[in-house]
PDB file of C-alpha atoms in Angstrom:
ATOM      1  CA  MET L 231      80.603 113.770 130.427  1.00 42.00           C
ATOM      2  CA  SER L 232      79.414 110.738 127.877  1.00 39.00           C
ATOM      3  CA  ILE L 233      82.124 109.045 125.872  1.00 41.00           C
ATOM      4  CA  ARG L 234      80.439 106.207 123.907  1.00 41.00           C
ATOM      5  CA  PHE L 235      82.023 103.775 121.532  1.00 39.00           C
ATOM      6  CA  THR L 236      79.728 101.782 119.266  1.00 40.00           C
ATOM      7  CA  ARG L 237      79.488  98.145 119.544  1.00 37.00           C
ATOM      8  CA  PRO L 238      76.754  95.937 117.514  1.00 38.00           C
ATOM      9  CA  PHE L 239      73.722  95.419 118.962  1.00 33.00           C
ATOM     10  CA  SER L 240      74.114  91.687 118.515  1.00 36.00           C
ATOM     11  CA  PHE L 241      77.043  91.539 120.626  1.00 32.00           C
ATOM     12  CA  VAL L 242      75.635  92.705 124.069  1.00 32.00           C
ATOM     13  CA  LEU L 243      72.126  90.899 123.297  1.00 31.00           C
ATOM     14  CA  LEU L 244      73.978  87.789 123.193  1.00 32.00           C
ATOM     15  CA  ALA L 245      75.682  88.226 125.765  1.00 35.00           C
ATOM     16  CA  VAL L 246      72.935  88.932 127.699  1.00 30.00           C
ATOM     17  CA  ILE L 247      71.593  85.234 126.395  1.00 30.00           C
ATOM     18  CA  ILE L 248      74.947  83.467 127.312  1.00 32.00           C
ATOM     19  CA  GLY L 249      74.126  84.958 131.226  1.00 37.00           C
ATOM     20  CA  LEU L 250      70.507  83.630 131.586  1.00 29.00           C
ATOM     21  CA  LEU L 251      71.312  80.639 129.902  1.00 30.00           C
ATOM     22  CA  ALA L 252      74.382  80.315 132.210  1.00 34.00           C
ATOM     23  CA  GLY L 253      72.020  81.208 135.547  1.00 34.00           C
ATOM     24  CA  CYS L 254      74.188  84.215 136.636  1.00 34.00           C
ATOM     25  CA  ALA L 255      73.817  88.408 135.714  1.00 34.00           C
ATOM     26  CA  PRO L 256      74.508  88.871 131.883  1.00 34.00           C
ATOM     27  CA  VAL L 257      78.078  88.904 131.103  1.00 31.00           C
ATOM     28  CA  PRO L 258      79.046  92.623 130.275  1.00 33.00           C
ATOM     29  CA  ALA L 259      80.373  93.875 126.955  1.00 30.00           C
ATOM     30  CA  ALA L 260      84.563  94.758 126.825  1.00 30.00           C
ATOM     31  CA  GLN L 261      83.259  98.068 126.243  1.00 33.00           C
ATOM     32  CA  SER L 262      80.419  99.442 128.216  1.00 28.00           C
ATOM     33  CA  THR L 263      78.242 102.902 126.581  1.00 32.00           C
ATOM     34  CA  PRO L 264      77.847 105.009 129.588  1.00 34.00           C
ATOM     35  CA  ALA L 265      74.849 106.508 129.988  1.00 32.00           C
ATOM     36  CA  PRO L 266      74.407 110.134 128.291  1.00 39.00           C
ATOM     37  CA  ALA L 267      75.451 113.109 130.299  1.00 38.00           C
ATOM     38  CA  ALA L 268      72.729 115.120 131.705  1.00 36.00           C
ATOM     39  CA  ALA L 269      73.608 118.405 129.899  1.00 55.00           C
ATOM     40  CA  GLY L 270      75.651 119.396 127.248  1.00 76.00           C
ATOM     41  CA  GLU L 271      75.938 119.070 123.646  1.00 92.00           C
ATOM     42  CA  THR L 272      77.853 116.194 121.771  1.00 95.00           C
ATOM     43  CA  ILE L 273      80.344 116.755 119.622  1.00 97.00           C
ATOM     44  CA  LYS L 274      81.557 113.147 117.653  1.00 97.00           C
ATOM     45  CA  LEU L 275      84.486 112.331 115.877  1.00 97.00           C
ATOM     46  CA  ALA L 276      85.583 109.534 113.630  1.00 96.00           C
ATOM     47  CA  LEU L 277      89.727 109.031 114.446  1.00 95.00           C
ATOM     48  CA  ILE L 278      91.812 106.670 112.288  1.00 91.00           C
ATOM     49  CA  PRO L 279      94.696 105.603 115.513  1.00 88.00           C
ATOM     50  CA  VAL L 280      97.807 108.455 114.795  1.00 90.00           C
ATOM     51  CA  LEU L 281      99.687 110.196 117.163  1.00 93.00           C
ATOM     52  CA  ASP L 282      98.160 113.423 116.073  1.00 96.00           C
ATOM     53  CA  THR L 283      94.310 112.277 117.792  1.00 96.00           C
ATOM     54  CA  ILE L 284      96.824 112.111 120.842  1.00 97.00           C
ATOM     55  CA  PRO L 285      95.332 115.566 122.444  1.00 97.00           C
ATOM     56  CA  ILE L 286      91.641 114.296 121.826  1.00 97.00           C
ATOM     57  CA  TYR L 287      92.784 111.465 124.455  1.00 96.00           C
ATOM     58  CA  ILE L 288      94.684 113.381 126.332  1.00 97.00           C
ATOM     59  CA  ALA L 289      91.651 115.601 127.307  1.00 98.00           C
ATOM     60  CA  LEU L 290      89.143 113.155 127.416  1.00 97.00           C
ATOM     61  CA  GLN L 291      91.480 111.377 130.542  1.00 96.00           C
ATOM     62  CA  ASN L 292      91.861 114.246 132.122  1.00 97.00           C
ATOM     63  CA  GLY L 293      88.204 115.810 132.065  1.00 97.00           C
ATOM     64  CA  TYR L 294      89.055 118.867 129.704  1.00 98.00           C
ATOM     65  CA  PHE L 295      86.123 118.105 127.797  1.00 97.00           C
ATOM     66  CA  GLN L 296      83.812 117.747 130.363  1.00 96.00           C
ATOM     67  CA  THR L 297      85.065 120.974 131.991  1.00 96.00           C
ATOM     68  CA  GLN L 298      83.709 122.575 128.975  1.00 96.00           C
ATOM     69  CA  GLY L 299      80.277 121.035 129.281  1.00 96.00           C
ATOM     70  CA  LEU L 300      80.748 118.809 126.614  1.00 97.00           C
ATOM     71  CA  ASN L 301      80.161 115.452 125.257  1.00 96.00           C
ATOM     72  CA  VAL L 302      82.418 113.934 122.795  1.00 97.00           C
ATOM     73  CA  GLU L 303      82.448 110.811 121.227  1.00 97.00           C
ATOM     74  CA  THR L 304      84.832 109.223 119.435  1.00 96.00           C
ATOM     75  CA  VAL L 305      84.103 106.751 116.719  1.00 96.00           C
ATOM     76  CA  PRO L 306      87.422 104.147 115.418  1.00 93.00           C
ATOM     77  CA  VAL L 307      87.921 103.956 112.524  1.00 92.00           C
ATOM     78  CA  LYS L 308      90.526 101.981 109.550  1.00 87.00           C
ATOM     79  CA  SER L 309      91.044 104.273 106.925  1.00 87.00           C
ATOM     80  CA  PRO L 310      90.684 107.347 105.258  1.00 88.00           C
ATOM     81  CA  GLN L 311      88.140 106.559 103.081  1.00 89.00           C
ATOM     82  CA  GLU L 312      85.793 104.995 106.138  1.00 93.00           C
ATOM     83  CA  ARG L 313      86.365 108.042 107.724  1.00 93.00           C
ATOM     84  CA  ASP L 314      85.447 110.618 105.121  1.00 92.00           C
ATOM     85  CA  VAL L 315      82.458 108.397 104.634  1.00 93.00           C
ATOM     86  CA  LEU L 316      81.014 109.295 108.240  1.00 95.00           C
ATOM     87  CA  LEU L 317      81.744 112.556 107.672  1.00 94.00           C
ATOM     88  CA  GLN L 318      80.163 113.323 104.101  1.00 92.00           C
ATOM     89  CA  THR L 319      77.417 111.312 105.930  1.00 93.00           C
ATOM     90  CA  GLY L 320      76.463 113.564 108.509  1.00 93.00           C
ATOM     91  CA  GLN L 321      77.875 110.213 111.172  1.00 95.00           C
ATOM     92  CA  VAL L 322      79.945 113.144 112.946  1.00 97.00           C
ATOM     93  CA  ASP L 323      80.744 116.251 113.127  1.00 98.00           C
ATOM     94  CA  GLY L 324      84.238 116.449 112.660  1.00 97.00           C
ATOM     95  CA  VAL L 325      87.669 114.760 111.856  1.00 97.00           C
ATOM     96  CA  LEU L 326      90.970 114.700 112.082  1.00 97.00           C
ATOM     97  CA  THR L 327      92.464 115.359 107.965  1.00 96.00           C
ATOM     98  CA  ASP L 328      94.882 117.159 105.160  1.00 96.00           C
ATOM     99  CA  LEU L 329      94.070 119.949 103.997  1.00 97.00           C
ATOM    100  CA  GLN L 330      94.687 117.713 100.339  1.00 97.00           C
ATOM    101  CA  GLY L 331      91.301 115.836 101.987  1.00 96.00           C
ATOM    102  CA  VAL L 332      89.302 119.205 102.829  1.00 97.00           C
ATOM    103  CA  GLY L 333      89.706 120.780  98.987  1.00 97.00           C
ATOM    104  CA  LEU L 334      88.587 117.316  98.131  1.00 96.00           C
ATOM    105  CA  LEU L 335      85.398 117.896 100.018  1.00 96.00           C
ATOM    106  CA  ASN L 336      84.737 120.770  99.268  1.00 97.00           C
ATOM    107  CA  LYS L 337      85.211 120.205  95.493  1.00 95.00           C
ATOM    108  CA  ASP L 338      81.882 121.501  94.470  1.00 95.00           C
ATOM    109  CA  ALA L 339      80.445 123.320  97.450  1.00 95.00           C
ATOM    110  CA  VAL L 340      81.476 123.767 100.757  1.00 96.00           C
ATOM    111  CA  LYS L 341      80.843 120.985 102.787  1.00 96.00           C
ATOM    112  CA  VAL L 342      83.594 121.152 105.597  1.00 97.00           C
ATOM    113  CA  LYS L 343      86.195 123.740 107.010  1.00 98.00           C
ATOM    114  CA  ALA L 344      89.802 123.108 109.081  1.00 98.00           C
ATOM    115  CA  VAL L 345      89.237 124.978 111.807  1.00 98.00           C
ATOM    116  CA  TYR L 346      92.806 123.912 113.870  1.00 98.00           C
ATOM    117  CA  THR L 347      95.682 123.513 112.863  1.00 98.00           C
ATOM    118  CA  ALA L 348      96.487 119.895 114.752  1.00 98.00           C
ATOM    119  CA  ARG L 349     100.266 119.252 113.837  1.00 97.00           C
ATOM    120  CA  ARG L 350     102.872 120.512 111.758  1.00 97.00           C
ATOM    121  CA  PRO L 351     106.413 119.289 111.800  1.00 97.00           C
ATOM    122  CA  PHE L 352     109.027 120.787 114.540  1.00 96.00           C
ATOM    123  CA  PRO L 353     112.845 119.990 114.229  1.00 93.00           C
ATOM    124  CA  ASP L 354     114.046 116.140 115.053  1.00 92.00           C
ATOM    125  CA  ALA L 355     109.601 115.980 114.460  1.00 96.00           C
ATOM    126  CA  PRO L 356     108.772 115.260 110.986  1.00 97.00           C
ATOM    127  CA  LEU L 357     105.550 114.190 109.745  1.00 97.00           C
ATOM    128  CA  PHE L 358     106.469 112.694 106.221  1.00 97.00           C
ATOM    129  CA  ARG L 359     109.702 111.043 105.619  1.00 97.00           C
ATOM    130  CA  ILE L 360     110.968 110.134 101.954  1.00 98.00           C
ATOM    131  CA  LEU L 361     113.012 106.922 102.429  1.00 98.00           C
ATOM    132  CA  ALA L 362     115.670 104.684 100.405  1.00 98.00           C
ATOM    133  CA  SER L 363     115.285 101.039 100.731  1.00 98.00           C
ATOM    134  CA  PRO L 364     118.241  99.388 102.908  1.00 97.00           C
ATOM    135  CA  LYS L 365     118.948  97.480  99.408  1.00 95.00           C
ATOM    136  CA  SER L 366     119.216 100.301  97.270  1.00 96.00           C
ATOM    137  CA  ASP L 367     122.110 102.967  97.183  1.00 95.00           C
ATOM    138  CA  ILE L 368     120.393 105.945  96.993  1.00 97.00           C
ATOM    139  CA  ALA L 369     121.419 108.767  99.223  1.00 95.00           C
ATOM    140  CA  SER L 370     120.315 112.417  98.082  1.00 97.00           C
ATOM    141  CA  PRO L 371     117.534 113.333  96.231  1.00 97.00           C
ATOM    142  CA  ALA L 372     119.483 113.673  93.331  1.00 97.00           C
ATOM    143  CA  ASP L 373     119.102 110.250  92.653  1.00 98.00           C
ATOM    144  CA  LEU L 374     115.588 109.675  92.782  1.00 98.00           C
ATOM    145  CA  LYS L 375     115.821 111.207  89.536  1.00 97.00           C
ATOM    146  CA  GLY L 376     113.603 108.586  87.558  1.00 97.00           C
ATOM    147  CA  VAL L 377     112.935 106.487  90.647  1.00 97.00           C
ATOM    148  CA  GLU L 378     109.593 104.687  91.542  1.00 97.00           C
ATOM    149  CA  ILE L 379     108.532 105.828  94.784  1.00 98.00           C
ATOM    150  CA  GLY L 380     106.107 104.742  96.853  1.00 98.00           C
ATOM    151  CA  ILE L 381     102.922 107.059  97.880  1.00 97.00           C
ATOM    152  CA  SER L 382      99.469 106.366  98.204  1.00 94.00           C
ATOM    153  CA  ASN L 383      97.510 108.490  94.782  1.00 93.00           C
ATOM    154  CA  ASN L 384      96.214 111.945  95.503  1.00 93.00           C
ATOM    155  CA  THR L 385      96.974 112.216  99.339  1.00 94.00           C
ATOM    156  CA  ILE L 386      99.089 114.480 100.923  1.00 96.00           C
ATOM    157  CA  ILE L 387     102.002 112.277 100.528  1.00 96.00           C
ATOM    158  CA  GLU L 388     101.484 112.419  97.184  1.00 97.00           C
ATOM    159  CA  TYR L 389     101.654 116.558  97.351  1.00 98.00           C
ATOM    160  CA  LEU L 390     104.714 116.841  99.547  1.00 98.00           C
ATOM    161  CA  THR L 391     106.553 114.110  97.092  1.00 98.00           C
ATOM    162  CA  ASP L 392     105.803 116.453  94.337  1.00 98.00           C
ATOM    163  CA  ARG L 393     106.248 119.993  96.404  1.00 98.00           C
ATOM    164  CA  ILE L 394     109.983 118.559  98.233  1.00 98.00           C
ATOM    165  CA  LEU L 395     111.512 116.564  94.876  1.00 98.00           C
ATOM    166  CA  ALA L 396     110.658 119.920  92.850  1.00 98.00           C
ATOM    167  CA  ALA L 397     112.198 122.277  96.185  1.00 97.00           C
ATOM    168  CA  GLU L 398     114.936 120.046  95.732  1.00 97.00           C
ATOM    169  CA  GLY L 399     115.658 120.273  91.701  1.00 97.00           C
ATOM    170  CA  LEU L 400     113.870 117.528  90.046  1.00 98.00           C
ATOM    171  CA  THR L 401     111.628 118.416  87.203  1.00 97.00           C
ATOM    172  CA  PRO L 402     108.216 116.738  86.971  1.00 96.00           C
ATOM    173  CA  GLU L 403     109.645 114.239  84.317  1.00 97.00           C
ATOM    174  CA  GLU L 404     112.065 112.998  86.459  1.00 98.00           C
ATOM    175  CA  ILE L 405     109.487 112.546  89.359  1.00 98.00           C
ATOM    176  CA  LYS L 406     108.146 108.812  89.110  1.00 98.00           C
ATOM    177  CA  LYS L 407     105.312 107.418  91.555  1.00 97.00           C
ATOM    178  CA  ILE L 408     103.995 104.097  92.385  1.00 97.00           C
ATOM    179  CA  GLU L 409     100.355 102.974  93.889  1.00 96.00           C
ATOM    180  CA  VAL L 410     100.974 101.552  97.028  1.00 94.00           C
ATOM    181  CA  GLY L 411      97.696 102.568  99.031  1.00 86.00           C
ATOM    182  CA  ALA L 412      98.505 100.690 102.314  1.00 88.00           C
ATOM    183  CA  ILE L 413     100.991 101.940 104.537  1.00 91.00           C
ATOM    184  CA  THR L 414     101.924  98.750 105.732  1.00 91.00           C
ATOM    185  CA  VAL L 415     101.963  97.404 102.209  1.00 95.00           C
ATOM    186  CA  ARG L 416     104.690 100.093 100.974  1.00 96.00           C
ATOM    187  CA  PHE L 417     107.030  99.815 104.551  1.00 96.00           C
ATOM    188  CA  GLU L 418     107.444  95.630 103.538  1.00 96.00           C
ATOM    189  CA  GLN L 419     107.906  96.642 100.349  1.00 97.00           C
ATOM    190  CA  LEU L 420     110.672  99.259 101.221  1.00 98.00           C
ATOM    191  CA  MET L 421     112.150  97.171 103.815  1.00 97.00           C
ATOM    192  CA  ASN L 422     112.288  93.881 100.871  1.00 97.00           C
ATOM    193  CA  GLY L 423     113.801  96.496  98.108  1.00 96.00           C
ATOM    194  CA  ASN L 424     110.496  95.751  96.119  1.00 97.00           C
ATOM    195  CA  ILE L 425     110.860  99.632  95.378  1.00 98.00           C
ATOM    196  CA  LYS L 426     113.852 101.527  96.186  1.00 98.00           C
ATOM    197  CA  ALA L 427     112.206 104.230  97.675  1.00 98.00           C
ATOM    198  CA  ALA L 428     108.842 105.359  99.678  1.00 98.00           C
ATOM    199  CA  VAL L 429     107.081 108.189 101.589  1.00 98.00           C
ATOM    200  CA  LEU L 430     105.849 107.033 105.292  1.00 97.00           C
ATOM    201  CA  PRO L 431     104.692 109.112 107.908  1.00 95.00           C
ATOM    202  CA  ASP L 432     106.154 109.169 111.838  1.00 96.00           C
ATOM    203  CA  PRO L 433     106.605 107.124 114.024  1.00 95.00           C
ATOM    204  CA  LEU L 434     106.658 104.055 111.151  1.00 95.00           C
ATOM    205  CA  ALA L 435     109.560 105.911 109.270  1.00 96.00           C
ATOM    206  CA  GLN L 436     111.116 106.284 112.314  1.00 96.00           C
ATOM    207  CA  GLY L 437     110.976 102.359 112.809  1.00 96.00           C
ATOM    208  CA  ALA L 438     112.100 101.976 108.879  1.00 97.00           C
ATOM    209  CA  ILE L 439     115.335 103.913 109.926  1.00 97.00           C
ATOM    210  CA  ALA L 440     115.738 101.997 112.732  1.00 96.00           C
ATOM    211  CA  ALA L 441     115.183  98.575 110.188  1.00 96.00           C
ATOM    212  CA  GLY L 442     118.122  99.836 108.302  1.00 97.00           C
ATOM    213  CA  ALA L 443     116.448 102.428 105.611  1.00 98.00           C
ATOM    214  CA  ARG L 444     117.763 105.721 104.925  1.00 97.00           C
ATOM    215  CA  LEU L 445     116.835 108.874 104.958  1.00 98.00           C
ATOM    216  CA  VAL L 446     116.504 110.775 102.037  1.00 98.00           C
ATOM    217  CA  VAL L 447     114.844 114.137 103.004  1.00 98.00           C
ATOM    218  CA  ASP L 448     111.930 114.989 105.570  1.00 97.00           C
ATOM    219  CA  ASP L 449     109.001 117.518 105.735  1.00 97.00           C
ATOM    220  CA  THR L 450     111.306 119.349 108.572  1.00 96.00           C
ATOM    221  CA  LYS L 451     112.821 121.290 105.747  1.00 93.00           C
ATOM    222  CA  TYR L 452     109.441 122.591 104.511  1.00 95.00           C
ATOM    223  CA  LYS L 453     107.500 123.049 107.268  1.00 91.00           C
ATOM    224  CA  ASP L 454     104.604 125.059 105.065  1.00 94.00           C
ATOM    225  CA  LEU L 455     103.945 122.117 102.476  1.00 97.00           C
ATOM    226  CA  SER L 456     102.908 119.731 105.704  1.00 96.00           C
ATOM    227  CA  GLN L 457     100.136 119.783 108.443  1.00 97.00           C
ATOM    228  CA  SER L 458      96.952 117.951 109.884  1.00 97.00           C
ATOM    229  CA  VAL L 459      93.845 119.596 110.605  1.00 98.00           C
ATOM    230  CA  LEU L 460      90.611 119.375 112.556  1.00 98.00           C
ATOM    231  CA  VAL L 461      88.243 119.784 110.481  1.00 98.00           C
ATOM    232  CA  PHE L 462      84.313 119.786 111.046  1.00 98.00           C
ATOM    233  CA  GLN L 463      81.296 119.564 108.680  1.00 97.00           C
ATOM    234  CA  ASP L 464      79.794 123.187 107.815  1.00 96.00           C
ATOM    235  CA  ALA L 465      76.396 122.153 109.064  1.00 96.00           C
ATOM    236  CA  ALA L 466      77.939 121.456 112.545  1.00 96.00           C
ATOM    237  CA  LEU L 467      79.826 124.731 112.371  1.00 97.00           C
ATOM    238  CA  GLN L 468      76.399 126.268 112.137  1.00 96.00           C
ATOM    239  CA  ALA L 469      74.234 124.380 114.261  1.00 96.00           C
ATOM    240  CA  LYS L 470      76.777 123.580 117.621  1.00 96.00           C
ATOM    241  CA  PRO L 471      79.169 126.584 117.679  1.00 96.00           C
ATOM    242  CA  GLU L 472      79.348 126.887 120.852  1.00 96.00           C
ATOM    243  CA  ALA L 473      80.305 123.306 120.807  1.00 97.00           C
ATOM    244  CA  VAL L 474      82.992 123.414 118.186  1.00 97.00           C
ATOM    245  CA  ARG L 475      84.464 126.614 120.314  1.00 97.00           C
ATOM    246  CA  LYS L 476      84.732 124.327 123.780  1.00 97.00           C
ATOM    247  CA  PHE L 477      86.265 121.260 122.001  1.00 98.00           C
ATOM    248  CA  LEU L 478      88.966 123.608 120.800  1.00 98.00           C
ATOM    249  CA  VAL L 479      89.234 125.117 123.892  1.00 98.00           C
ATOM    250  CA  ALA L 480      89.571 121.822 125.485  1.00 98.00           C
ATOM    251  CA  TRP L 481      91.996 120.465 122.843  1.00 98.00           C
ATOM    252  CA  GLU L 482      94.633 124.000 123.208  1.00 97.00           C
ATOM    253  CA  GLN L 483      94.446 122.676 127.234  1.00 98.00           C
ATOM    254  CA  ALA L 484      95.690 119.163 126.060  1.00 98.00           C
ATOM    255  CA  VAL L 485      98.168 120.376 123.740  1.00 98.00           C
ATOM    256  CA  LYS L 486      99.642 122.739 126.584  1.00 98.00           C
ATOM    257  CA  GLU L 487      99.580 119.766 129.102  1.00 98.00           C
ATOM    258  CA  VAL L 488     101.520 117.024 126.411  1.00 98.00           C
ATOM    259  CA  ASN L 489     103.970 119.869 125.126  1.00 98.00           C
ATOM    260  CA  ALA L 490     104.930 120.308 129.124  1.00 98.00           C
ATOM    261  CA  ASN L 491     104.644 116.870 130.045  1.00 97.00           C
ATOM    262  CA  PRO L 492     105.489 114.381 126.983  1.00 96.00           C
ATOM    263  CA  ASP L 493     107.018 111.773 129.442  1.00 95.00           C
ATOM    264  CA  LYS L 494     103.626 111.535 131.394  1.00 97.00           C
ATOM    265  CA  TYR L 495     101.804 110.761 128.757  1.00 96.00           C
ATOM    266  CA  ARG L 496     103.744 107.562 126.918  1.00 95.00           C
ATOM    267  CA  ALA L 497     100.959 104.612 127.428  1.00 93.00           C
ATOM    268  CA  VAL L 498      98.826 107.087 125.161  1.00 94.00           C
ATOM    269  CA  LEU L 499     101.618 107.721 122.554  1.00 95.00           C
ATOM    270  CA  MET L 500     102.046 104.037 122.158  1.00 93.00           C
ATOM    271  CA  GLU L 501      98.672 103.005 122.381  1.00 89.00           C
ATOM    272  CA  GLN L 502      97.007 105.506 120.139  1.00 89.00           C
ATOM    273  CA  GLY L 503     100.295 106.342 117.961  1.00 88.00           C
ATOM    274  CA  ARG L 504     101.185 103.144 115.980  1.00 88.00           C
ATOM    275  CA  VAL L 505     104.560 103.570 117.434  1.00 93.00           C
ATOM    276  CA  PRO L 506     106.527 100.094 116.413  1.00 92.00           C
ATOM    277  CA  GLN L 507     107.689  97.751 118.829  1.00 91.00           C
ATOM    278  CA  SER L 508     111.408  98.040 117.655  1.00 91.00           C
ATOM    279  CA  ILE L 509     111.222 102.169 118.617  1.00 95.00           C
ATOM    280  CA  GLN L 510     108.963 101.863 121.208  1.00 93.00           C
ATOM    281  CA  GLU L 511     112.313 103.135 123.761  1.00 93.00           C
ATOM    282  CA  SER L 512     113.873 105.399 121.644  1.00 93.00           C
ATOM    283  CA  TYR L 513     110.550 107.142 119.823  1.00 95.00           C
ATOM    284  CA  LYS L 514     109.648 110.586 121.969  1.00 94.00           C
ATOM    285  CA  MET L 515     106.138 111.842 122.307  1.00 96.00           C
ATOM    286  CA  PRO L 516     106.463 114.848 119.583  1.00 96.00           C
ATOM    287  CA  PRO L 517     105.417 118.240 120.500  1.00 97.00           C
ATOM    288  CA  PHE L 518     102.360 120.180 118.848  1.00 98.00           C
ATOM    289  CA  PRO L 519     101.320 123.526 117.459  1.00 96.00           C
ATOM    290  CA  GLU L 520      99.504 125.887 119.679  1.00 89.00           C
ATOM    291  CA  ARG L 521      96.519 128.069 118.225  1.00 94.00           C
ATOM    292  CA  GLY L 522      96.155 128.368 114.580  1.00 97.00           C
ATOM    293  CA  VAL L 523      94.970 127.406 111.160  1.00 98.00           C
ATOM    294  CA  PRO L 524      96.673 127.070 107.830  1.00 98.00           C
ATOM    295  CA  SER L 525      97.869 130.159 105.745  1.00 97.00           C
ATOM    296  CA  GLU L 526      96.694 131.717 102.714  1.00 98.00           C
ATOM    297  CA  SER L 527      99.359 131.093 100.720  1.00 97.00           C
ATOM    298  CA  GLU L 528      99.354 127.100 102.749  1.00 98.00           C
ATOM    299  CA  VAL L 529      95.537 126.500 101.499  1.00 98.00           C
ATOM    300  CA  ALA L 530      96.198 128.460  97.698  1.00 98.00           C
ATOM    301  CA  ASP L 531      99.202 125.601  97.158  1.00 98.00           C
ATOM    302  CA  VAL L 532      97.794 122.915  98.261  1.00 98.00           C
ATOM    303  CA  THR L 533      94.316 123.900  96.103  1.00 98.00           C
ATOM    304  CA  ALA L 534      96.586 124.857  92.902  1.00 97.00           C
ATOM    305  CA  TRP L 535      97.720 121.570  92.922  1.00 98.00           C
ATOM    306  CA  LEU L 536      94.538 119.991  93.359  1.00 98.00           C
ATOM    307  CA  LYS L 537      93.513 121.789  90.447  1.00 97.00           C
ATOM    308  CA  GLU L 538      97.082 120.836  88.291  1.00 96.00           C
ATOM    309  CA  LYS L 539      96.225 116.952  89.500  1.00 96.00           C
ATOM    310  CA  GLY L 540      92.514 117.336  87.895  1.00 96.00           C
ATOM    311  CA  LEU L 541      91.066 116.337  91.214  1.00 97.00           C
ATOM    312  CA  VAL L 542      89.338 119.630  91.599  1.00 97.00           C
ATOM    313  CA  SER L 543      87.748 121.975  88.688  1.00 96.00           C
ATOM    314  CA  ARG L 544      86.899 125.042  90.163  1.00 95.00           C
ATOM    315  CA  ASP L 545      88.954 127.667  92.229  1.00 94.00           C
ATOM    316  CA  ILE L 546      88.568 127.356  95.717  1.00 97.00           C
ATOM    317  CA  PRO L 547      88.736 130.608  98.193  1.00 97.00           C
ATOM    318  CA  TYR L 548      90.284 130.163 101.704  1.00 98.00           C
ATOM    319  CA  SER L 549      87.466 130.913 103.018  1.00 97.00           C
ATOM    320  CA  ASP L 550      85.947 128.017 101.858  1.00 97.00           C
ATOM    321  CA  MET L 551      88.749 125.590 103.305  1.00 98.00           C
ATOM    322  CA  VAL L 552      89.220 127.882 107.003  1.00 98.00           C
ATOM    323  CA  ASP L 553      87.050 128.920 109.179  1.00 98.00           C
ATOM    324  CA  ALA L 554      89.773 130.693 111.735  1.00 97.00           C
ATOM    325  CA  SER L 555      86.460 132.144 113.749  1.00 97.00           C
ATOM    326  CA  PHE L 556      86.806 129.399 116.222  1.00 97.00           C
ATOM    327  CA  LEU L 557      90.030 129.715 117.697  1.00 96.00           C
ATOM    328  CA  PRO L 558      89.650 130.214 121.441  1.00 93.00           C
ATOM    329  CA  LYS L 559      90.166 133.815 122.601  1.00 86.00           C
TER     330      LYS L 559
END
């Protein structure tokens, strides 16, 4: 198995020069690039550091990809925008994203497909929460009528805000939203009382609650609305289908392992899950769903919302969004 971490060439060259000038062996880079494996196809993934990606790191740590004869290269990225650029330009084979992202990428033609549901809400383990500021008197969804809620536009967060509050009895005219794209800024604005409410992902949302924010409603009540998915370029699915299948076999093995032994992987959770320091002692590894893909009704609702928002102009069929044929048998 080969795990490569891209580093600027100039950094490595500088290290060699420094070593030579010092009359000693070259100074090694902080993360070296191992030689490629002798055999096996490569899957390259762009990953944001969120806890949804944890099974990938467990599979790497435990050699599950190697057992499948598969090379997996992870490319760390800082934002969804950077991730999607790498995917659209063919620099990576796959990413972890949401159905809204799949729909936007496929707005004109099929470019990517979801092949596995990576996370869903479980009891006591939401993906997203609508929170009230410690400095507000908001206590229920009804209290959010006409209140600006901090979100990121055109994302799963806006979708959940619209759908959850509508299910809680608010009309579209009563749902007010304000764009606060950066999650950390949204957190700070909420805690400082600059906005009265916001939607945050866990574990940051749980950290906000520990610091005084109040839970209004979360997606555990609306499990069909919220999920993340493993997504691959359609070109990659056609060019190396067996490699994708092997990747999902290893992913599923990692899911079973972490679900059976969550405490064993707390170090991975802390490193990849962005767990706030204030709750690192109490925050528990969430369960991960086993084999499955988004349902036709889930996809239909997401694509309908994208069309309502004017983000896509066509009715995107289920077959353009999801391919279940890669699921392990």
